[in-house]
Amino acid sequence: MVELYGASEESYELQISREGTIKVEQLAPVYLSGLSVAAAKRRLEARFSEIYTGLKAGSNDPSKVTLSISLQKARSVVVNITGQVVAPVLTLSGFTSVLNALYAAGGPNAVGSYRKVRLVRGGRLYKRN
């Protein structure tokens, strides 16, 4: 959801396509795939400023427009957990943390533990504790 308020009042309920873009009337498609919420907001502010000039206005300017974004629904992701867990393959929300994924997997089995947990993305070590 993209909401504009201030000198202009508007809200857009948008969905990110499989290609990672959103389409807004009067704007070229905006690519958002892989961006953090903060980075997506900055990109949207830059693009929406093409049709809402108040987004570039100063804080005391009466033509000031503010943009806010929120996520309505996250896509599901398939998570593979290797090691000593009860249920190694799960489908979870994209907002799920590593600890929540381990909990959803039933936790460690009798010989497993929460020590030496590694997060691997795309075949590369992303993080470890």
CSV table of C-alpha atoms in Angstrom, one decimal:
chain,number,residue,atom,x,y,z
A,1,MET,CA,0.0,0.0,0.0
A,2,VAL,CA,1.4,3.4,-1.0
A,3,GLU,CA,-0.3,6.4,0.7
A,4,LEU,CA,0.3,10.1,-0.1
A,5,TYR,CA,-0.8,12.8,2.3
A,6,GLY,CA,-0.4,16.5,2.8
A,7,ALA,CA,-1.1,18.8,-0.1
A,8,SER,CA,-2.2,15.8,-2.1
A,9,GLU,CA,-4.2,12.9,-0.7
A,10,GLU,CA,-4.1,9.5,-2.5
A,11,SER,CA,-3.6,5.9,-1.8
A,12,TYR,CA,-2.6,3.0,-4.1
A,13,GLU,CA,-3.1,-0.6,-3.4
A,14,LEU,CA,-0.4,-2.2,-5.6
A,15,GLN,CA,1.0,-5.7,-6.0
A,16,ILE,CA,4.5,-6.6,-7.0
A,17,SER,CA,4.6,-8.6,-10.2
A,18,ARG,CA,6.6,-11.8,-10.7
A,19,GLU,CA,9.1,-9.6,-12.5
A,20,GLY,CA,9.5,-7.6,-9.3
A,21,THR,CA,7.8,-4.4,-10.5
A,22,ILE,CA,4.8,-2.4,-9.7
A,23,LYS,CA,2.8,-0.4,-12.3
A,24,VAL,CA,1.2,3.0,-11.5
A,25,GLU,CA,-0.8,4.9,-14.0
A,26,GLN,CA,1.3,7.8,-15.5
A,27,LEU,CA,4.6,6.2,-14.4
A,28,ALA,CA,6.9,3.6,-16.0
A,29,PRO,CA,7.1,0.3,-14.1
A,30,VAL,CA,9.1,0.6,-10.8
A,31,TYR,CA,11.5,-2.3,-10.0
A,32,LEU,CA,11.4,-3.1,-6.3
A,33,SER,CA,12.5,-6.8,-6.1
A,34,GLY,CA,15.1,-7.4,-3.4
A,35,LEU,CA,14.9,-4.0,-1.9
A,36,SER,CA,14.5,-3.3,1.8
A,37,VAL,CA,11.4,-1.4,2.8
A,38,ALA,CA,13.4,1.8,3.3
A,39,ALA,CA,15.1,1.4,-0.1
A,40,ALA,CA,11.8,0.8,-1.8
A,41,LYS,CA,10.3,3.9,-0.1
A,42,ARG,CA,13.2,6.0,-1.4
A,43,ARG,CA,12.8,4.6,-4.9
A,44,LEU,CA,9.0,5.2,-4.8
A,45,GLU,CA,9.5,8.7,-3.6
A,46,ALA,CA,11.8,9.5,-6.5
A,47,ARG,CA,9.4,8.0,-9.0
A,48,PHE,CA,6.2,9.5,-7.5
A,49,SER,CA,7.9,12.9,-7.4
A,50,GLU,CA,7.4,12.9,-11.2
A,51,ILE,CA,3.6,13.3,-10.7
A,52,TYR,CA,3.6,14.7,-7.1
A,53,THR,CA,6.0,17.6,-7.1
A,54,GLY,CA,5.2,18.2,-3.4
A,55,LEU,CA,7.4,15.2,-2.5
A,56,LYS,CA,10.4,17.4,-3.1
A,57,ALA,CA,9.1,20.3,-1.1
A,58,GLY,CA,10.7,21.5,2.1
A,59,SER,CA,9.2,20.6,5.5
A,60,ASN,CA,7.5,24.0,6.0
A,61,ASP,CA,6.2,24.3,2.4
A,62,PRO,CA,2.4,24.2,2.2
A,63,SER,CA,2.7,22.1,-1.0
A,64,LYS,CA,4.6,19.3,1.0
A,65,VAL,CA,3.5,15.8,0.2
A,66,THR,CA,4.6,12.8,2.3
A,67,LEU,CA,4.7,9.2,1.0
A,68,SER,CA,4.3,6.1,3.3
A,69,ILE,CA,4.4,2.5,2.3
A,70,SER,CA,3.2,-0.7,4.0
A,71,LEU,CA,3.3,-4.4,3.2
A,72,GLN,CA,-0.1,-6.1,3.1
A,73,LYS,CA,1.1,-9.6,2.5
A,74,ALA,CA,4.5,-11.4,2.2
A,75,ARG,CA,5.1,-14.2,-0.3
A,76,SER,CA,5.7,-17.7,1.0
A,77,VAL,CA,9.2,-19.2,0.7
A,78,VAL,CA,10.3,-22.8,0.9
A,79,VAL,CA,12.9,-23.3,3.6
A,80,ASN,CA,15.2,-26.3,3.7
A,81,ILE,CA,16.8,-26.9,7.1
A,82,THR,CA,19.7,-29.3,7.2
A,83,GLY,CA,21.0,-30.9,10.3
A,84,GLN,CA,19.3,-32.4,13.3
A,85,VAL,CA,15.8,-31.0,13.2
A,86,VAL,CA,12.4,-32.7,13.3
A,87,ALA,CA,10.9,-31.3,10.0
A,88,PRO,CA,13.6,-30.2,7.5
A,89,VAL,CA,11.5,-28.7,4.7
A,90,LEU,CA,8.9,-26.0,5.4
A,91,THR,CA,6.9,-23.3,3.6
A,92,LEU,CA,7.0,-20.1,5.6
A,93,SER,CA,6.2,-16.4,5.3
A,94,GLY,CA,8.9,-14.2,3.8
A,95,PHE,CA,8.9,-12.3,7.2
A,96,THR,CA,10.0,-15.4,9.2
A,97,SER,CA,13.2,-15.2,11.2
A,98,VAL,CA,15.8,-18.0,11.5
A,99,LEU,CA,14.7,-18.7,15.1
A,100,ASN,CA,11.0,-18.9,14.0
A,101,ALA,CA,12.0,-21.3,11.2
A,102,LEU,CA,13.8,-23.5,13.6
A,103,TYR,CA,10.8,-23.5,15.9
A,104,ALA,CA,8.4,-24.3,13.0
A,105,ALA,CA,10.8,-27.2,12.1
A,106,GLY,CA,10.0,-28.7,15.5
A,107,GLY,CA,13.3,-27.5,17.0
A,108,PRO,CA,16.4,-29.7,17.2
A,109,ASN,CA,16.0,-33.4,17.6
A,110,ALA,CA,17.5,-35.4,20.4
A,111,VAL,CA,21.1,-35.0,19.1
A,112,GLY,CA,20.8,-31.4,17.7
A,113,SER,CA,21.2,-28.0,19.4
A,114,TYR,CA,20.8,-24.3,18.7
A,115,ARG,CA,24.6,-23.9,18.5
A,116,LYS,CA,26.4,-23.3,15.3
A,117,VAL,CA,23.4,-22.2,13.3
A,118,ARG,CA,24.3,-21.0,9.8
A,119,LEU,CA,22.1,-19.2,7.3
A,120,VAL,CA,22.9,-20.1,3.7
A,121,ARG,CA,21.3,-18.2,0.7
A,122,GLY,CA,22.0,-19.1,-2.8
A,123,GLY,CA,24.6,-21.6,-1.8
A,124,ARG,CA,26.7,-19.1,0.1
A,125,LEU,CA,27.1,-18.6,3.8
A,126,TYR,CA,25.1,-15.5,4.7
A,127,LYS,CA,25.4,-15.4,8.5
A,128,ARG,CA,26.3,-17.6,11.4
A,129,ASN,CA,26.0,-17.3,15.2
